[in-house]
């Protein structure tokens, strides 16, 4: 089980860091992928208007990239209200200290320009509800999410111990070595820096961005030999996207000044565009048929709901909560 907050279109950093991994894992495990729109509200509660578009954009990016709704359950968090009930119940047995000392949450709070909302404090508990609602064993996430996941495991231990049940497995992180991809200017790839190449960019936009990419700063004239290891963006992209022979040739021709940086970028843009072409075509086709995308999300949300309803029933009964039946 994993999720992403819908904050906008996805870029190559998301693709190589997260999505590519999910696309492999979906064939190895029964998988649930949540578009965590409530989590987005914890910091952007005043931007609900844009959220609807972001949700569809994320769905298009996932499906275009190859998340397959036939094998994986793709759903929207807010369409599974049972997650909110589970969040509420779990919040009752979570000591305030646990969330207050979560370093990832501390970072989020520090970046806030306003007072801390009660909802943001519950971020890791809501995430725990996502995970436990489908009783997930494995959670493929990045390092920044490990602290949240530790809280999830602590909540599981506490729940199982308090109510003397073995209801939830302790969710383990699934850390996969994924490359960190810098933006074309060498800084962290992100929307705010304008240095990101998007899955949904056109081939021309991709080329225009790669053209601006930074290269070996010591290579000034076309005749200067270069050092690929000092070329932190363009050569890094070769390492991530190009087949090994194409990559080796780039390194060789860079060192001997047999190719100029512009040619080198042109070849790279062709490599990346060729790789993204089938994804972009699939995305485009779906973007022209949003009815189908909505249906996929609807079916996925219904499937996730069924799991979650079942889990909640077990939770209510383990906690001996009041029932009229
Ligand atoms: N907090 C995660 C992130 O920012 C997104 C997320 C929401 C998530 N719910 C989840 C990740 C459940 C794993 C499992 O990346
Ligand atoms: Fe980088 Fe290619 Fe220029 Fe060498 S030739 S510095 S690898 S862009």
mmCIF file of C-alpha atoms in Angstrom, residues 144-267:
data_model
loop_
_atom_site.group_PDB
_atom_site.id
_atom_site.type_symbol
_atom_site.label_atom_id
_atom_site.label_comp_id
_atom_site.label_asym_id
_atom_site.label_seq_id
_atom_site.Cartn_x
_atom_site.Cartn_y
_atom_site.Cartn_z
ATOM 1 C CA UNK A 144 11.563 10.768 4.409
ATOM 2 C CA UNK A 145 8.541 8.630 5.272
ATOM 3 C CA UNK A 146 10.316 6.227 7.641
ATOM 4 C CA UNK A 147 9.475 8.249 10.739
ATOM 5 C CA UNK A 148 5.769 8.209 9.901
ATOM 6 C CA UNK A 149 5.934 4.476 9.357
ATOM 7 C CA UNK A 150 7.538 3.953 12.733
ATOM 8 C CA UNK A 151 4.504 5.589 14.312
ATOM 9 C CA UNK A 152 2.316 3.244 12.267
ATOM 10 C CA UNK A 153 4.129 0.257 13.716
ATOM 11 C CA UNK A 154 3.899 1.668 17.248
ATOM 12 C CA UNK A 155 0.156 2.136 16.795
ATOM 13 C CA UNK A 156 -0.174 -1.453 15.569
ATOM 14 C CA UNK A 157 1.726 -2.789 18.581
ATOM 15 C CA UNK A 158 -0.370 -0.733 20.930
ATOM 16 C CA UNK A 159 -3.638 -1.704 19.267
ATOM 17 C CA UNK A 160 -2.892 -5.416 19.193
ATOM 18 C CA UNK A 161 -1.659 -5.317 22.783
ATOM 19 C CA UNK A 162 -4.502 -3.192 24.205
ATOM 20 C CA UNK A 163 -7.238 -5.268 22.645
ATOM 21 C CA UNK A 164 -5.431 -8.588 22.801
ATOM 22 C CA UNK A 165 -5.770 -9.299 19.097
ATOM 23 C CA UNK A 166 -3.467 -9.915 16.172
ATOM 24 C CA UNK A 167 -5.536 -7.756 13.894
ATOM 25 C CA UNK A 168 -2.880 -5.742 12.104
ATOM 26 C CA UNK A 169 0.462 -6.837 10.704
ATOM 27 C CA UNK A 170 3.293 -4.407 11.522
ATOM 28 C CA UNK A 171 3.766 -2.534 8.235
ATOM 29 C CA UNK A 172 7.348 -2.602 6.989
ATOM 30 C CA UNK A 173 8.890 -0.012 4.692
ATOM 31 C CA UNK A 174 9.976 -1.247 1.310
ATOM 32 C CA UNK A 175 12.991 0.906 0.560
ATOM 33 C CA UNK A 176 14.239 0.416 -2.943
ATOM 34 C CA UNK A 177 17.434 1.969 -4.246
ATOM 35 C CA UNK A 178 16.065 4.660 -6.503
ATOM 36 C CA UNK A 179 18.169 7.363 -8.102
ATOM 37 C CA UNK A 180 17.834 10.939 -6.895
ATOM 38 C CA UNK A 181 17.258 12.952 -10.012
ATOM 39 C CA UNK A 182 18.289 16.615 -9.916
ATOM 40 C CA UNK A 183 16.347 19.272 -11.817
ATOM 41 C CA UNK A 184 17.901 20.637 -15.025
ATOM 42 C CA UNK A 185 19.558 23.447 -13.040
ATOM 43 C CA UNK A 186 21.158 21.008 -10.583
ATOM 44 C CA UNK A 187 18.874 21.814 -7.672
ATOM 45 C CA UNK A 188 16.234 19.408 -6.310
ATOM 46 C CA UNK A 189 13.668 18.764 -9.042
ATOM 47 C CA UNK A 190 10.480 20.579 -8.138
ATOM 48 C CA UNK A 191 7.608 22.702 -9.305
ATOM 49 C CA UNK A 192 8.731 25.788 -7.439
ATOM 50 C CA UNK A 193 12.150 25.901 -9.130
ATOM 51 C CA UNK A 194 10.837 25.585 -12.686
ATOM 52 C CA UNK A 195 13.504 22.947 -13.322
ATOM 53 C CA UNK A 196 11.309 19.864 -13.692
ATOM 54 C CA UNK A 197 10.591 17.764 -16.752
ATOM 55 C CA UNK A 198 7.018 16.501 -16.523
ATOM 56 C CA UNK A 199 5.675 13.178 -17.694
ATOM 57 C CA UNK A 200 3.023 15.228 -19.473
ATOM 58 C CA UNK A 201 5.451 17.633 -21.201
ATOM 59 C CA UNK A 202 5.619 17.548 -24.985
ATOM 60 C CA UNK A 203 8.771 16.318 -26.695
ATOM 61 C CA UNK A 204 9.609 19.907 -27.630
ATOM 62 C CA UNK A 205 9.177 21.115 -24.026
ATOM 63 C CA UNK A 206 11.391 18.257 -22.884
ATOM 64 C CA UNK A 207 14.065 19.276 -25.367
ATOM 65 C CA UNK A 208 13.872 22.952 -24.387
ATOM 66 C CA UNK A 209 14.434 22.021 -20.732
ATOM 67 C CA UNK A 210 17.265 19.575 -21.431
ATOM 68 C CA UNK A 211 18.880 22.197 -23.630
ATOM 69 C CA UNK A 212 19.194 24.420 -20.550
ATOM 70 C CA UNK A 213 20.643 21.628 -18.423
ATOM 71 C CA UNK A 214 23.939 22.261 -16.700
ATOM 72 C CA UNK A 215 27.050 20.428 -17.918
ATOM 73 C CA UNK A 216 30.702 20.068 -16.879
ATOM 74 C CA UNK A 217 31.468 23.689 -15.889
ATOM 75 C CA UNK A 218 35.145 23.273 -16.866
ATOM 76 C CA UNK A 219 34.195 22.523 -20.443
ATOM 77 C CA UNK A 220 34.032 25.996 -21.935
ATOM 78 C CA UNK A 221 35.041 25.666 -25.570
ATOM 79 C CA UNK A 222 33.699 22.980 -27.891
ATOM 80 C CA UNK A 223 37.248 21.630 -28.244
ATOM 81 C CA UNK A 224 37.805 21.292 -24.474
ATOM 82 C CA UNK A 225 37.686 17.673 -23.382
ATOM 83 C CA UNK A 226 34.979 17.143 -20.735
ATOM 84 C CA UNK A 227 34.587 14.996 -17.659
ATOM 85 C CA UNK A 228 31.236 13.230 -17.463
ATOM 86 C CA UNK A 229 31.584 12.801 -13.709
ATOM 87 C CA UNK A 230 31.611 16.576 -13.362
ATOM 88 C CA UNK A 231 28.496 16.812 -15.502
ATOM 89 C CA UNK A 232 25.962 16.525 -12.715
ATOM 90 C CA UNK A 233 22.756 16.877 -14.650
ATOM 91 C CA UNK A 234 23.066 15.767 -18.252
ATOM 92 C CA UNK A 235 25.376 12.848 -17.636
ATOM 93 C CA UNK A 236 23.363 11.855 -14.557
ATOM 94 C CA UNK A 237 20.288 11.657 -16.793
ATOM 95 C CA UNK A 238 22.267 9.413 -19.171
ATOM 96 C CA UNK A 239 23.023 7.112 -16.251
ATOM 97 C CA UNK A 240 19.370 6.909 -15.333
ATOM 98 C CA UNK A 241 17.705 6.756 -18.731
ATOM 99 C CA UNK A 242 20.149 5.631 -21.424
ATOM 100 C CA UNK A 243 21.041 2.019 -22.264
ATOM 101 C CA UNK A 244 24.592 1.251 -21.150
ATOM 102 C CA UNK A 245 26.143 1.393 -24.624
ATOM 103 C CA UNK A 246 24.598 4.814 -25.321
ATOM 104 C CA UNK A 247 25.825 5.991 -21.934
ATOM 105 C CA UNK A 248 29.343 4.632 -22.481
ATOM 106 C CA UNK A 249 29.568 6.321 -25.876
ATOM 107 C CA UNK A 250 28.513 9.651 -24.354
ATOM 108 C CA UNK A 251 31.238 9.369 -21.700
ATOM 109 C CA UNK A 252 33.852 8.433 -24.288
ATOM 110 C CA UNK A 253 32.971 11.189 -26.757
ATOM 111 C CA UNK A 254 32.770 13.729 -23.929
ATOM 112 C CA UNK A 255 36.272 12.884 -22.694
ATOM 113 C CA UNK A 256 37.775 13.124 -26.170
ATOM 114 C CA UNK A 257 35.748 16.191 -27.137
ATOM 115 C CA UNK A 258 34.397 14.182 -30.052
ATOM 116 C CA UNK A 259 30.945 15.538 -29.239
ATOM 117 C CA UNK A 260 29.802 18.922 -28.078
ATOM 118 C CA UNK A 261 27.410 19.436 -25.208
ATOM 119 C CA UNK A 262 24.599 20.525 -27.524
ATOM 120 C CA UNK A 263 24.809 17.292 -29.514
ATOM 121 C CA UNK A 264 25.057 15.359 -26.292
ATOM 122 C CA UNK A 265 21.858 16.981 -25.030
ATOM 123 C CA UNK A 266 20.088 16.344 -28.323
ATOM 124 C CA UNK A 267 20.855 12.636 -28.095
#
